[in-house]
JSON list of C-alpha atoms in Angstrom, two decimals:
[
{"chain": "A", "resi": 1, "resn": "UNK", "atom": "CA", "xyz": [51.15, 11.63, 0.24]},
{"chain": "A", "resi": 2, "resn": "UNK", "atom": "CA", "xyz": [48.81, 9.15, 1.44]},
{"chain": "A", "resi": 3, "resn": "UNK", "atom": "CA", "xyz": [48.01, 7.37, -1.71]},
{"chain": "A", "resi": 4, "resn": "UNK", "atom": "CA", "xyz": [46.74, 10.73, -3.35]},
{"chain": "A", "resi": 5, "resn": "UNK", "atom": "CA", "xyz": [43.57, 11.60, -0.85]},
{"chain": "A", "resi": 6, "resn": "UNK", "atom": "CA", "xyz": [42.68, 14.91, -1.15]},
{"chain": "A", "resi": 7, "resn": "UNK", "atom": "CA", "xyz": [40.86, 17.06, 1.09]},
{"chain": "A", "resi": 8, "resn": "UNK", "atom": "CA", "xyz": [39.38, 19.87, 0.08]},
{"chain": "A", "resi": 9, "resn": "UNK", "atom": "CA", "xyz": [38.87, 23.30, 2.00]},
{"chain": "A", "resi": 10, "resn": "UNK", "atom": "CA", "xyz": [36.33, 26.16, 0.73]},
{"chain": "A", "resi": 11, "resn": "UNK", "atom": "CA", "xyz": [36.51, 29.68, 2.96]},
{"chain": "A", "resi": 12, "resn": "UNK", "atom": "CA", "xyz": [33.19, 30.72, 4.90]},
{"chain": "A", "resi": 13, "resn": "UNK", "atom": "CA", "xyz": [35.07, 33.16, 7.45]},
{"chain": "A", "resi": 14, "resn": "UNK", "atom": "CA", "xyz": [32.02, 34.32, 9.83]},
{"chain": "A", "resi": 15, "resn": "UNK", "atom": "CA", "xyz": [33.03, 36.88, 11.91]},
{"chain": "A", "resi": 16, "resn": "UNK", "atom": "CA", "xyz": [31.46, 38.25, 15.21]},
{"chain": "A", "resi": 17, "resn": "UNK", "atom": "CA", "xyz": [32.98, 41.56, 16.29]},
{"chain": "A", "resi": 18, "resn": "UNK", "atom": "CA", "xyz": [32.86, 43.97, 19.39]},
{"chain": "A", "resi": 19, "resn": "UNK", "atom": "CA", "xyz": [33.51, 47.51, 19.48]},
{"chain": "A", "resi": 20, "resn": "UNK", "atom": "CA", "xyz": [33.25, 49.95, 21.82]},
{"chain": "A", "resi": 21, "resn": "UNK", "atom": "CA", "xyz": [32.76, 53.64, 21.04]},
{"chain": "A", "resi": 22, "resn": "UNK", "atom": "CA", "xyz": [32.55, 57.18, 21.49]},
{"chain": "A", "resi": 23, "resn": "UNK", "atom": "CA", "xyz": [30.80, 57.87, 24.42]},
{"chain": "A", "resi": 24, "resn": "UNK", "atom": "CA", "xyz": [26.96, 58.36, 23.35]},
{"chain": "A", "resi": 25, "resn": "UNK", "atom": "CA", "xyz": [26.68, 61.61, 25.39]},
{"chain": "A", "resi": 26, "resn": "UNK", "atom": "CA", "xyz": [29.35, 63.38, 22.84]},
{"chain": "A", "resi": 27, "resn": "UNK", "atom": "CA", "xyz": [28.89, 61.88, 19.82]},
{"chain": "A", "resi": 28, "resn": "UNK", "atom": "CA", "xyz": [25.32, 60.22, 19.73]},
{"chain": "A", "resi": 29, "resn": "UNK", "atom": "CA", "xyz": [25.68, 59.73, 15.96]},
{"chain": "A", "resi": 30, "resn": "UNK", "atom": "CA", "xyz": [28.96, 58.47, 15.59]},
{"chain": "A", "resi": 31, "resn": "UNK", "atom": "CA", "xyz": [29.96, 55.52, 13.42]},
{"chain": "A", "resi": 32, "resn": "UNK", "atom": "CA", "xyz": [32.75, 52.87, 13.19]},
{"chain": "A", "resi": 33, "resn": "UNK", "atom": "CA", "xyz": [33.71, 51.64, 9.79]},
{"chain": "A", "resi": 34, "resn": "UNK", "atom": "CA", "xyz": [32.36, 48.14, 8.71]},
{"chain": "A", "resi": 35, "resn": "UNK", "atom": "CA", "xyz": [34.75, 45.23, 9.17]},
{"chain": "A", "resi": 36, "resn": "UNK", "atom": "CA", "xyz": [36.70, 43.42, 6.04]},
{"chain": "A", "resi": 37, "resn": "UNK", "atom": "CA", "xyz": [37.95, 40.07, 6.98]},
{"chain": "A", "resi": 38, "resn": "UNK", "atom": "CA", "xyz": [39.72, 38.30, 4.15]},
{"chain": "A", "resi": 39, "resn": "UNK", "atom": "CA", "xyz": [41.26, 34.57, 4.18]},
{"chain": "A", "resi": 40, "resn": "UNK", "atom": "CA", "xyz": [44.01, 33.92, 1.58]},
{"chain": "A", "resi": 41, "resn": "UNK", "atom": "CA", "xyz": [43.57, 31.28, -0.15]},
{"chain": "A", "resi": 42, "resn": "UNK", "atom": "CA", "xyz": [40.01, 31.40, 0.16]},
{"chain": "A", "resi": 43, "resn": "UNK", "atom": "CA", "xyz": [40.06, 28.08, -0.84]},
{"chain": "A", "resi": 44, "resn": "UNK", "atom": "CA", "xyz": [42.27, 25.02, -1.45]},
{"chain": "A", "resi": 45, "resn": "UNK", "atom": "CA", "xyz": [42.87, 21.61, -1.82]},
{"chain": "A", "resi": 46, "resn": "UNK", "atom": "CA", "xyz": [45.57, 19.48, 0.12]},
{"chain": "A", "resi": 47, "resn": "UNK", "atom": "CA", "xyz": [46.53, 16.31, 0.87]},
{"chain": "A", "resi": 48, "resn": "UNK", "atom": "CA", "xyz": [45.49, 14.44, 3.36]},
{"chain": "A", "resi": 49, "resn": "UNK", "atom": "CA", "xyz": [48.35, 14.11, 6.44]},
{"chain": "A", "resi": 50, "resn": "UNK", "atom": "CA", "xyz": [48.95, 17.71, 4.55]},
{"chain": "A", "resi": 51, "resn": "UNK", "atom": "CA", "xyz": [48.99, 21.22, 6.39]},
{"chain": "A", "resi": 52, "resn": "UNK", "atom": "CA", "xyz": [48.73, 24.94, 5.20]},
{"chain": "A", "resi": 53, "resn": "UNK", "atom": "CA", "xyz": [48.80, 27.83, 6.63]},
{"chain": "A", "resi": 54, "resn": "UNK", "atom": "CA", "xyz": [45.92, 30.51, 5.74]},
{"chain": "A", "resi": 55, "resn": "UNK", "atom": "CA", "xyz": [46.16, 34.28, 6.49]},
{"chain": "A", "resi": 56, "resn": "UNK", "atom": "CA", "xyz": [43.35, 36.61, 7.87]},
{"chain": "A", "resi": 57, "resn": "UNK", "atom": "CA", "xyz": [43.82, 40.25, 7.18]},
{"chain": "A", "resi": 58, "resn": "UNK", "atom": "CA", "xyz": [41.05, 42.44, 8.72]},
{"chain": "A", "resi": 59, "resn": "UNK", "atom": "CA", "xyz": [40.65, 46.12, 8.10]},
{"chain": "A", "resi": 60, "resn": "UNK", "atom": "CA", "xyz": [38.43, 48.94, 9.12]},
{"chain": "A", "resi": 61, "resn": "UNK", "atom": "CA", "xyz": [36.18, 48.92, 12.75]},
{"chain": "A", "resi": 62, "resn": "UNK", "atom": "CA", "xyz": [36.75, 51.66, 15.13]},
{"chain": "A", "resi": 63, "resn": "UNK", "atom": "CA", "xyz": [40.41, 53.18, 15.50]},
{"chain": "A", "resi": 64, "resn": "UNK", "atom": "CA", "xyz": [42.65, 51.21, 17.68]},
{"chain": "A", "resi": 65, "resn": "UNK", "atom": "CA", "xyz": [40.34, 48.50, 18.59]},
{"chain": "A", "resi": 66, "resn": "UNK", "atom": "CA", "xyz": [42.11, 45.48, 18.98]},
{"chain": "A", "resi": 67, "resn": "UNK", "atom": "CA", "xyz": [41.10, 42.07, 16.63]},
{"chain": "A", "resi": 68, "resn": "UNK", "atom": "CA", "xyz": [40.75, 38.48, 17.19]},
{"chain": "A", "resi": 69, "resn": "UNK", "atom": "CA", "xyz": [39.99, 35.15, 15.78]},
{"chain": "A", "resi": 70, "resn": "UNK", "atom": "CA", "xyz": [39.10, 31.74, 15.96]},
{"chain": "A", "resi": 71, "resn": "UNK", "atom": "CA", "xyz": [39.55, 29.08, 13.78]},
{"chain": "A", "resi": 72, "resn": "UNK", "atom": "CA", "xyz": [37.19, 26.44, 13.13]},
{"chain": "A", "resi": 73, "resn": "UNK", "atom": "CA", "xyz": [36.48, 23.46, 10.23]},
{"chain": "A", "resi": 74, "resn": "UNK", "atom": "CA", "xyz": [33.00, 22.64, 9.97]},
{"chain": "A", "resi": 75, "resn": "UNK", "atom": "CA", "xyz": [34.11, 19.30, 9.27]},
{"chain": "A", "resi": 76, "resn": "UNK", "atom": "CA", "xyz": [36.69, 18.53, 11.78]},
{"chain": "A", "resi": 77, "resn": "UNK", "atom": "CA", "xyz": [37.02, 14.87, 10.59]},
{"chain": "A", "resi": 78, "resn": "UNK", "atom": "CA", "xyz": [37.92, 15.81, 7.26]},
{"chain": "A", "resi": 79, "resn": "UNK", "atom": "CA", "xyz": [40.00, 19.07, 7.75]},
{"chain": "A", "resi": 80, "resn": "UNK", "atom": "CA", "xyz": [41.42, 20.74, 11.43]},
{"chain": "A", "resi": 81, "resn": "UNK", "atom": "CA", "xyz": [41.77, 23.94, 12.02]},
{"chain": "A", "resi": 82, "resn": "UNK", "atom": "CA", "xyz": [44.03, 25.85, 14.35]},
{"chain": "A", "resi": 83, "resn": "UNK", "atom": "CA", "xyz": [44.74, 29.70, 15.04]},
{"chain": "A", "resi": 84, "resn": "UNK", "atom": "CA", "xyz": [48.34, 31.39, 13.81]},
{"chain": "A", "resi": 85, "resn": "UNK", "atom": "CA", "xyz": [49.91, 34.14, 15.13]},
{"chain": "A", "resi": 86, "resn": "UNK", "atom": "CA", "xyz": [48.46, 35.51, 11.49]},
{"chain": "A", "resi": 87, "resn": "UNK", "atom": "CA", "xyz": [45.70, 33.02, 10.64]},
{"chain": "A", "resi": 88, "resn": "UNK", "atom": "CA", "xyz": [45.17, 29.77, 10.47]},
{"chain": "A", "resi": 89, "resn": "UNK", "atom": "CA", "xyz": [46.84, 26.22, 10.00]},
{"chain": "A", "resi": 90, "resn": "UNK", "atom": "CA", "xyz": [44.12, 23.66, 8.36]},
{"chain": "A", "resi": 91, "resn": "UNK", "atom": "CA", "xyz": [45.41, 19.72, 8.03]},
{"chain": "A", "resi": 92, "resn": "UNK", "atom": "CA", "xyz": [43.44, 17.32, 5.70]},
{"chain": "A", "resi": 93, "resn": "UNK", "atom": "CA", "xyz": [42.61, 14.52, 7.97]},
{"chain": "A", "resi": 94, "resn": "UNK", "atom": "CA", "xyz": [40.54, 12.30, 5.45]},
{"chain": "A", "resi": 95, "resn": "UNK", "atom": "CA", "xyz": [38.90, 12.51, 1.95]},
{"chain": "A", "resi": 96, "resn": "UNK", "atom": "CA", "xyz": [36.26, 15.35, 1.73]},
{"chain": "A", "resi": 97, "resn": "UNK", "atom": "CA", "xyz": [34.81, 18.99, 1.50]},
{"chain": "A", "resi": 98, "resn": "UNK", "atom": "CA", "xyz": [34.88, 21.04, 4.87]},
{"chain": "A", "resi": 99, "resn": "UNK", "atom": "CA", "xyz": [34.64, 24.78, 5.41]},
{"chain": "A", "resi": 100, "resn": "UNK", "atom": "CA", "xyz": [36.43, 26.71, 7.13]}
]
């Protein structure tokens, strides 16, 4: 396990979103439920040479809108990032703190 280096992973999951509606003409006031995006774990440590998979659940937005992600480390030299058919791998690449 590399001599015990551990990198470390905290969740900051920003999320840009868009949704098409009802047509303004019909419904001028209508709404779309707010978005809930959750990563599980929300945070963890691993080793490095390590990788785990985390999981993105999002609920709510407008009825049968379809959802995507991306999956970034904003510390690419400590921890990488990748998208999952249901999240995200991360791999500890060195020693550190990077969020994800």
């Amino acid at each position: 396990m590399n001599n015990g280096m551990r990198a470390v992973l905290v969740g900051a999951l920003g999320l840009a979103s868009a949704c098409s509606g009802t047509d303004s003409s019909t419904n001028p006031r209508s709404t779309v439920d707010p978005l809930e995006v959750m990563l599980t774990p929300a945070s963890l440590t691993i080793d490095v040479g390590q990788a785990e998979d985390l999981a993105v659940t999002i609920s709510g937005g407008a009825e049968g809108a379809s959802v995507s992600w991306i999956c970034l480390s904003g510390e690419p030299q400590t921890i990488t990032a990748s998208k999952t058919g249901a999240g995200c791998r991360v791999r500890g690449e060195e020693p550190g703190v990077a969020t994800a």
